[in-house]
Tab-separated table of C-alpha atoms and ligand atoms in Angstrom:
chain	number	residue	atom	x	y	z
C	1	MET	CA	14.784	177.898	118.010
C	2	ILE	CA	15.356	177.107	114.330
C	3	LEU	CA	12.350	176.500	112.104
C	4	VAL	CA	13.220	174.101	109.280
C	5	HIS	CA	11.128	174.099	106.149
C	6	ILE	CA	10.971	170.430	105.074
C	7	CYS	CA	10.375	169.237	101.507
C	8	CYS	CA	10.831	165.440	101.783
C	9	ALA	CA	12.398	162.829	104.065
C	10	VAL	CA	15.283	161.968	101.732
C	11	ASP	CA	16.461	165.581	101.959
C	12	SER	CA	15.407	166.199	105.561
C	13	HIS	CA	16.613	163.147	107.499
C	14	TYR	CA	20.335	163.701	106.896
C	15	PHE	CA	19.980	167.510	106.962
C	16	LEU	CA	18.259	167.452	110.382
C	17	GLN	CA	20.849	165.063	111.809
C	18	ARG	CA	23.659	167.428	110.746
C	19	LEU	CA	21.743	170.511	111.934
C	20	LYS	CA	21.285	168.960	115.395
C	21	GLU	CA	25.045	168.313	115.562
C	22	ASN	CA	25.859	171.882	114.475
C	23	TYR	CA	23.329	173.599	116.759
C	24	PRO	CA	23.124	171.393	119.888
C	25	ALA	CA	21.766	174.229	122.045
C	26	LYS	CA	18.926	175.179	119.698
C	27	LYS	CA	15.474	173.663	119.579
C	28	ILE	CA	14.737	172.456	116.040
C	29	VAL	CA	11.163	172.381	114.716
C	30	GLY	CA	10.157	171.028	111.283
C	31	PHE	CA	7.570	172.709	109.052
C	32	PHE	CA	6.139	170.696	106.163
C	33	TYR	CA	4.740	173.285	103.805
C	34	ASP	CA	4.681	172.008	100.210
C	35	PRO	CA	1.458	172.861	98.352
C	36	ASN	CA	3.397	172.421	95.094
C	37	ILE	CA	3.195	168.618	95.423
C	38	HIS	CA	0.715	166.976	93.091
C	39	PRO	CA	-1.289	164.773	93.197
C	40	TYR	CA	-2.560	164.934	96.773
C	41	GLY	CA	-1.779	161.231	97.374
C	42	GLU	CA	1.883	161.971	96.649
C	43	TYR	CA	1.691	164.845	99.166
C	44	ARG	CA	0.331	162.445	101.834
C	45	LEU	CA	3.041	159.905	101.044
C	46	ARG	CA	5.882	162.431	101.401
C	47	LEU	CA	4.342	163.830	104.566
C	48	LEU	CA	3.987	160.348	106.085
C	49	ASP	CA	7.668	159.656	105.454
C	50	VAL	CA	8.682	163.010	106.977
C	51	GLN	CA	6.483	162.346	110.046
C	52	LYS	CA	8.172	158.995	110.645
C	53	SER	CA	11.641	160.451	110.101
C	54	CYS	CA	10.988	163.334	112.539
C	55	GLN	CA	9.622	160.873	115.134
C	56	LYS	CA	12.896	158.941	114.979
C	57	LEU	CA	14.942	162.114	115.265
C	58	GLU	CA	12.669	163.405	118.061
C	59	ILE	CA	11.937	166.589	116.180
C	60	GLU	CA	8.573	168.293	116.472
C	61	LEU	CA	6.812	168.629	113.116
C	62	ILE	CA	4.140	171.122	112.044
C	63	GLU	CA	2.104	170.535	108.897
C	64	GLY	CA	1.402	173.688	106.862
C	65	GLU	CA	-1.704	174.292	104.777
C	66	TYR	CA	-2.052	172.419	101.478
C	67	ASP	CA	-3.168	175.564	99.627
C	68	TYR	CA	-2.674	174.075	96.180
C	69	LYS	CA	-5.057	176.482	94.411
C	70	LYS	CA	-3.058	179.474	95.655
C	71	TRP	CA	0.186	177.840	94.474
C	72	LEU	CA	-1.318	177.195	91.008
C	73	ASP	CA	-2.398	180.859	90.754
C	74	LEU	CA	1.097	182.047	91.661
C	75	VAL	CA	2.865	179.965	88.995
C	76	SER	CA	0.229	180.644	86.343
C	77	GLY	CA	1.950	181.675	83.087
C	78	TYR	CA	5.141	179.779	84.008
C	79	GLU	CA	3.830	176.255	83.404
C	80	SER	CA	6.359	175.413	80.673
C	81	GLU	CA	9.426	176.812	82.456
C	82	PRO	CA	12.167	174.191	82.939
C	83	GLU	CA	13.286	173.037	86.376
C	84	LYS	CA	15.568	175.634	88.067
C	85	GLY	CA	13.778	178.341	85.996
C	86	ALA	CA	11.348	181.164	86.860
C	87	ARG	CA	8.549	178.853	88.096
C	88	CYS	CA	10.941	177.377	90.642
C	89	ASP	CA	11.877	180.882	91.887
C	90	ILE	CA	8.172	181.554	92.549
C	91	CYS	CA	7.746	178.130	94.143
C	92	PHE	CA	10.746	178.618	96.473
C	93	ASP	CA	9.597	182.165	97.330
C	94	ARG	CA	6.121	180.981	98.260
C	95	ARG	CA	7.303	178.110	100.415
C	96	LEU	CA	9.990	180.209	102.092
C	97	GLU	CA	7.724	183.253	102.604
C	98	VAL	CA	5.070	181.175	104.356
C	99	SER	CA	7.790	179.407	106.367
C	100	ALA	CA	9.388	182.741	107.376
C	101	LYS	CA	5.976	184.014	108.541
C	102	LYS	CA	5.528	180.796	110.530
C	103	ALA	CA	8.971	181.273	112.097
C	104	SER	CA	8.035	184.841	113.169
C	105	GLU	CA	4.691	183.655	114.517
C	106	LEU	CA	6.467	181.006	116.612
C	107	GLY	CA	9.034	183.513	117.844
C	108	SER	CA	11.897	181.748	116.077
C	109	GLY	CA	14.744	184.002	114.973
C	110	PHE	CA	16.043	181.516	112.388
C	111	LEU	CA	14.813	179.729	109.298
C	112	THR	CA	16.397	177.178	106.991
C	113	THR	CA	15.163	174.694	104.395
C	114	THR	CA	15.965	171.084	103.557
C	115	LEU	CA	15.720	172.059	99.884
C	116	LEU	CA	19.375	173.118	100.329
C	117	MET	CA	20.243	169.413	100.510
C	118	SER	CA	18.752	168.527	97.122
C	119	PRO	CA	21.460	167.951	94.477
C	120	LYS	CA	18.942	168.945	91.792
C	121	LYS	CA	18.453	172.464	93.203
C	122	SER	CA	20.752	175.457	92.924
C	123	PHE	CA	22.227	176.115	96.385
C	124	GLU	CA	22.984	179.749	95.506
C	125	GLN	CA	19.456	180.370	94.140
C	126	LEU	CA	17.910	179.021	97.351
C	127	LYS	CA	20.300	180.925	99.625
C	128	LYS	CA	19.568	184.209	97.847
C	129	ARG	CA	15.796	183.659	97.981
C	130	GLY	CA	15.912	182.572	101.629
C	131	GLU	CA	17.894	185.632	102.678
C	132	GLU	CA	15.514	187.974	100.824
C	133	VAL	CA	12.316	186.600	102.341
C	134	CYS	CA	13.815	186.386	105.852
C	135	LYS	CA	14.916	190.046	105.698
C	136	LYS	CA	11.237	191.072	105.427
C	137	GLU	CA	10.429	189.168	108.628
C	138	ALA	CA	13.605	190.425	110.366
C	139	ILE	CA	14.834	186.882	110.962
C	140	GLU	CA	18.045	185.146	109.901
C	141	PHE	CA	18.243	182.603	107.091
C	142	ILE	CA	20.737	179.828	107.798
C	143	ALA	CA	22.214	178.121	104.728
C	144	PRO	CA	24.556	175.321	105.816
C	145	ASP	CA	26.072	173.459	102.857
C	146	PHE	CA	25.854	169.841	103.986
C	147	ARG	CA	26.232	168.636	100.398
C	148	GLN	CA	29.981	169.290	100.542
C	149	LYS	CA	32.745	166.847	101.559
C	150	GLY	CA	30.767	163.753	100.603
C	151	GLY	CA	27.541	164.958	102.262
C	152	THR	CA	25.406	164.037	99.260
C	153	GLN	CA	26.801	160.477	99.232
C	154	GLU	CA	26.244	160.170	103.003
C	155	GLN	CA	22.704	161.508	102.537
C	156	PHE	CA	21.882	158.708	100.083
C	157	VAL	CA	23.444	156.027	102.276
C	158	THR	CA	21.306	157.313	105.194
C	159	ALA	CA	18.162	157.347	103.024
C	160	LYS	CA	18.801	153.720	102.031
C	161	GLU	CA	19.513	152.598	105.587
C	162	GLN	CA	16.361	154.324	106.817
C	163	LYS	CA	14.329	152.918	103.864
C	164	LEU	CA	12.995	156.379	103.056
C	165	TYR	CA	10.567	156.979	100.206
C	166	HIS	CA	12.564	158.071	97.179
C	167	GLN	CA	10.288	160.105	94.893
C	168	ASP	CA	11.371	160.415	91.286
C	169	TYR	CA	10.099	163.898	90.411
C	170	CYS	CA	10.462	167.276	92.079
C	171	GLY	CA	6.827	167.635	93.083
C	172	CYS	CA	4.663	169.762	90.806
C	173	ILE	CA	2.407	168.637	87.971
C	174	TYR	CA	4.495	170.562	85.410
C	175	ALA	CA	7.832	168.992	86.372
C	176	LEU	CA	6.107	165.611	86.416
C	177	GLY	CA	4.687	166.098	82.906
C	178	MET	CA	8.034	167.251	81.493
C	179	GLN	CA	9.945	164.436	83.146
C	180	ARG	CA	7.567	161.753	81.915
C	181	ASP	CA	7.622	163.270	78.383
C	182	SER	CA	11.420	163.114	78.320
C	183	GLN	CA	11.276	159.509	79.577
C	184	LYS	CA	8.605	158.779	76.921
C	185	LYS	CA	6.486	157.365	79.734
C	186	ILE	CA	2.906	158.174	80.707
C	187	ALA	CA	2.416	160.185	83.907
C	188	ASP	CA	0.705	157.262	85.656
C	189	GLU	CA	0.767	159.195	88.951
C	190	LEU	CA	-2.145	161.197	87.551
C	191	PHE	CA	-4.366	158.163	86.935
C	192	SER	CA	-7.163	157.571	89.379
C	193	PRO	CA	-9.644	154.929	88.196
C	194	ILE	CA	-13.331	155.657	88.798
C	195	SER	CA	-13.569	152.246	90.448
C	196	ALA	CA	-10.889	153.265	93.012
C	197	GLN	CA	-9.131	149.978	92.261
C	198	ILE	CA	-5.521	150.120	93.472
C	199	LEU	CA	-3.296	149.959	90.402
C	200	PRO	CA	0.236	148.540	90.296
C	201	ASN	CA	2.860	151.113	91.310
C	202	SER	CA	0.205	153.783	91.882
C	203	ILE	CA	0.538	156.300	94.696
C	204	GLU	CA	-2.209	154.426	96.569
C	205	GLU	CA	-0.177	151.212	96.348
C	206	LYS	CA	2.949	153.045	97.583
C	207	LEU	CA	1.016	154.584	100.501
C	208	SER	CA	-0.206	151.165	101.553
C	209	LEU	CA	3.317	149.705	101.237
C	210	TYR	CA	4.911	152.470	103.341
C	211	ASN	CA	2.175	152.219	105.982
C	212	LYS	CA	2.863	148.463	106.219
C	213	ARG	CA	6.588	149.112	106.371
C	214	TYR	CA	6.186	151.489	109.348
C	215	GLU	CA	3.940	148.957	111.105
C	216	MET	CA	6.657	146.333	110.644
C	217	GLU	CA	9.273	148.701	111.975
C	218	GLU	CA	7.179	149.416	115.070
C	219	LYS	CA	6.621	145.688	115.652
C	220	GLY	CA	10.337	144.989	115.171
C	221	ILE	CA	9.774	142.813	112.078
C	222	ASN	CA	12.958	142.583	110.035
C	223	HIS	CA	12.162	143.708	106.498
C	224	LYS	CA	13.629	145.109	103.315
C	225	ILE	CA	12.265	147.074	100.366
C	226	VAL	CA	13.232	145.481	97.054
C	227	ARG	CA	12.708	146.875	93.564
C	228	GLU	CA	11.294	144.883	90.664
C	229	LYS	CA	11.112	145.623	86.941
C	230	PHE	CA	7.760	144.725	85.406
C	231	LEU	CA	5.294	145.496	82.632
C	232	ASN	CA	2.707	147.954	83.926
C	233	TYR	CA	-0.772	148.692	82.529
C	234	ARG	CA	-3.153	151.652	82.509
C	235	LEU	CA	-6.579	151.747	80.878
C	236	LEU	CA	-7.638	155.167	79.599
C	237	TYR	CA	-11.057	153.990	78.397
C	238	GLY	CA	-12.731	150.796	77.279
C	239	TYR	CA	-16.316	150.036	76.282
C	240	VAL	CA	-18.435	148.009	73.847
C	241	GLN	CA	-21.193	149.315	71.556
C	242	LYS	CA	-23.861	147.550	69.548
C	243	ASP	CA	-26.311	149.234	67.192
C	244	GLY	CA	-25.037	152.609	68.424
C	245	SER	CA	-25.749	151.903	72.113
C	246	VAL	CA	-23.136	151.479	74.805
C	247	LEU	CA	-23.414	148.081	76.486
C	248	GLU	CA	-22.611	147.140	80.052
C	249	SER	CA	-19.064	145.831	79.730
C	250	TYR	CA	-15.829	145.577	81.723
C	251	PRO	CA	-12.382	145.061	80.123
C	252	LEU	CA	-10.052	142.930	82.232
C	253	ALA	CA	-6.603	144.253	83.119
C	254	TYR	CA	-4.003	143.931	80.345
C	255	SER	CA	-6.621	144.150	77.585
C	256	THR	CA	-5.032	146.036	74.703
C	257	LEU	CA	-6.152	147.029	71.220
C	258	LYS	CA	-3.822	148.142	68.442
C	259	ARG	CA	-6.054	150.785	66.834
C	260	LYS	CA	-8.199	151.844	69.828
C	261	SER	CA	-11.355	150.839	67.960
C	262	THR	CA	-12.492	147.781	66.041
C	263	LYS	CA	-15.661	146.043	64.881
C	264	PHE	CA	-16.054	142.366	65.762
C	265	ARG	CA	-18.505	139.458	65.679
C	266	ILE	CA	-18.826	136.464	67.958
C	267	VAL	CA	-17.875	133.442	65.867
C	268	ASP	CA	-17.375	130.595	68.303
C	269	LYS	CA	-18.039	129.435	71.827
C	270	VAL	CA	-15.923	126.912	73.687
C	271	LYS	CA	-17.318	126.086	77.130
C	272	ASP	CA	-17.861	129.537	78.713
C	273	ILE	CA	-15.611	131.491	76.410
C	274	TYR	CA	-16.813	133.383	73.341
C	275	PHE	CA	-14.278	133.854	70.556
C	276	THR	CA	-14.520	136.639	67.983
C	277	ASN	CA	-13.218	137.350	64.500
C	278	ARG	CA	-10.991	140.370	65.376
C	279	GLU	CA	-7.880	141.247	67.373
C	280	GLU	CA	-8.088	138.074	69.501
C	281	ILE	CA	-11.002	139.636	71.427
C	282	ILE	CA	-12.561	137.272	73.945
C	283	ILE	CA	-15.946	137.787	75.566
C	284	ILE	CA	-17.061	136.244	78.835
C	285	SER	CA	-20.357	136.534	80.655
C	286	LEU	CA	-20.774	138.194	84.039
C	287	ASP	CA	-21.822	134.805	85.486
C	288	TYR	CA	-18.627	133.166	84.307
C	289	PHE	CA	-16.556	136.095	85.642
C	290	ASN	CA	-18.255	135.684	89.030
C	291	LYS	CA	-17.628	131.937	88.937
C	292	ILE	CA	-13.876	132.159	88.292
C	293	ILE	CA	-13.142	134.896	90.823
C	294	GLY	CA	-15.687	133.830	93.460
C	295	THR	CA	-17.827	136.991	93.470
C	296	ASN	CA	-21.509	137.762	93.110
C	297	TYR	CA	-21.629	140.900	90.974
C	298	LYS	CA	-25.174	141.632	89.777
C	299	ASP	CA	-24.141	144.089	87.084
C	300	ILE	CA	-21.156	146.047	85.750
C	301	LYS	CA	-21.901	149.077	87.964
C	302	ASN	CA	-21.444	146.711	90.881
C	303	ILE	CA	-17.911	145.876	89.666
C	304	ILE	CA	-17.078	149.583	89.358
C	305	LYS	CA	-18.404	150.312	92.859
C	306	SER	CA	-16.562	147.450	94.466
C	307	PRO	CA	-13.822	146.285	92.096
C	308	PRO	CA	-11.840	143.082	92.488
C	309	LEU	CA	-8.148	143.392	93.299
C	310	PHE	CA	-5.998	144.049	90.251
C	311	GLU	CA	-4.221	140.748	90.989
C	312	THR	CA	-7.614	138.951	90.982
C	313	GLU	CA	-8.237	140.207	87.451
C	314	LEU	CA	-4.860	138.822	86.445
C	315	LYS	CA	-5.771	135.454	87.960
C	316	ALA	CA	-9.060	135.532	86.025
C	317	ARG	CA	-7.127	136.246	82.829
C	318	SER	CA	-4.804	133.301	83.422
C	319	LYS	CA	-7.813	131.010	83.939
C	320	ILE	CA	-9.309	132.116	80.606
C	321	ILE	CA	-6.085	132.135	78.574
C	322	TYR	CA	-3.314	129.867	79.779
C	323	ASN	CA	-0.584	132.363	78.972
C	324	PHE	CA	1.049	134.753	81.437
C	325	PHE	CA	1.988	137.166	78.645
C	326	SER	CA	-1.469	137.529	77.107
C	327	LEU	CA	-2.525	141.034	76.049
C	328	SER	CA	-5.720	139.970	74.269
C	329	PRO	CA	-8.781	142.058	75.058
C	330	ILE	CA	-10.952	140.053	77.470
C	331	ILE	CA	-14.287	141.736	77.976
C	332	VAL	CA	-16.963	140.891	80.527
C	333	LEU	CA	-20.313	141.543	78.847
C	334	LYS	CA	-23.537	141.584	80.826
C	335	ASN	CA	-25.814	140.594	77.940
C	336	ILE	CA	-24.317	138.532	75.134
C	337	ASP	CA	-26.043	138.467	71.748
C	338	LEU	CA	-24.547	135.936	69.366
C	339	ASN	CA	-25.779	137.819	66.318
C	340	GLY	CA	-24.717	141.082	64.766
C	341	ALA	CA	-21.653	143.331	64.901
C	342	TYR	CA	-20.150	144.889	67.985
C	343	GLN	CA	-17.733	147.800	68.272
C	344	LEU	CA	-14.945	147.746	70.868
C	345	ARG	CA	-13.311	151.045	71.799
C	346	LEU	CA	-10.315	150.573	74.018
C	347	ASN	CA	-7.274	152.730	74.741
C	348	ALA	CA	-4.695	151.212	77.073
C	349	HIS	CA	-0.967	151.599	77.705
C	350	ILE	CA	1.499	148.889	78.594
C	351	TYR	CA	4.946	150.044	79.635
C	352	GLU	CA	8.104	149.036	81.430
C	353	ASP	CA	8.078	150.162	85.050
C	354	VAL	CA	9.777	149.586	88.408
C	355	ARG	CA	7.895	148.978	91.636
C	356	GLU	CA	8.850	148.357	95.249
C	357	HIS	CA	7.997	145.293	97.336
C	358	LEU	CA	8.311	144.501	101.011
C	359	VAL	CA	10.284	141.403	101.883
C	360	THR	CA	10.336	140.061	105.433
C	361	PHE	CA	13.071	137.972	107.058
C	362	SER	CA	12.182	135.500	109.756
J	1	SF4	S1	9.967	171.888	89.604
J	1	SF4	FE1	9.998	171.696	91.852
J	1	SF4	S2	10.796	173.642	92.611
J	1	SF4	FE2	10.181	173.935	90.476
J	1	SF4	S3	8.079	174.667	90.568
J	1	SF4	FE3	7.936	172.463	90.368
J	1	SF4	S4	7.860	171.705	92.463
J	1	SF4	FE4	8.556	173.816	92.578
């Protein structure tokens, strides 16, 4: 038997196919042990993809422990190391050590890892580490180089054909932070709104998309994953104050403010919309919000507990301002006082992003 440490489906699907061809007489068992992956939703997403890939290849899969705290302790002090540096040595060692122990426990004399398939990892570094940890368990580390002779190209063709989830960072919070810094992009993977609303291109949205995709596959529905460039949005904080007190308020999606804080007054009202004297801020009442989206929220806490869909907020915005490109702050305010000054504090990011969609063919 060969125990295969698995990191992700893009690396494992092709690797396992080749391994089966090379070792037809051996039983192959997968072991998903990757406590380095952060956040946890991303871990679930990668695991889901690996589970589906192993099912297709008829390979048994064991899930290891997600002992993230232990992993963090081990890499402590190496947070700012670059990829392929000392933190990665520790990370490989940990994952391979636990995998080697698992192999011994299962009575397997051999261990390998799908990390060997990743073009972003050093093959030699992994081989050396694998051989060292396996020596301690008196088992053999197998390091087949399937990247050679066009293997990497074939791997990507396979991943596309199989519609595998293609993550765009190695896995840990540190690599994610560095990558997003170099891309001058916020690490939106780390956002988790208190309302639990599913945000565009969030891990939760991807999980739901991949679950749907597998359902379609099982039902034989012909489908494709297409990519779309769009303007994404994340709210860091947003609230309204009056006379030093925080009011019950809710900023609609795509509300932005240049300086993160401004004073304003209500100066006009046209039908149900209150216009102000600053930064194109618009105020609407909770009743009007309920009316245009067909809900019955009693207060703002109610919205937070059971938020509308992100897309519903966009529809509400388009009913208030007839402009698809509007970035004006639109704030739902529970109690509207026409007199006096308000303070809006709002910090939001808009940025270019790419998301995946499912398209079905009849
Ligand atoms: S960059 Fe990748 S290999 Fe290196 S420590 Fe982070 S998750 Fe592990």
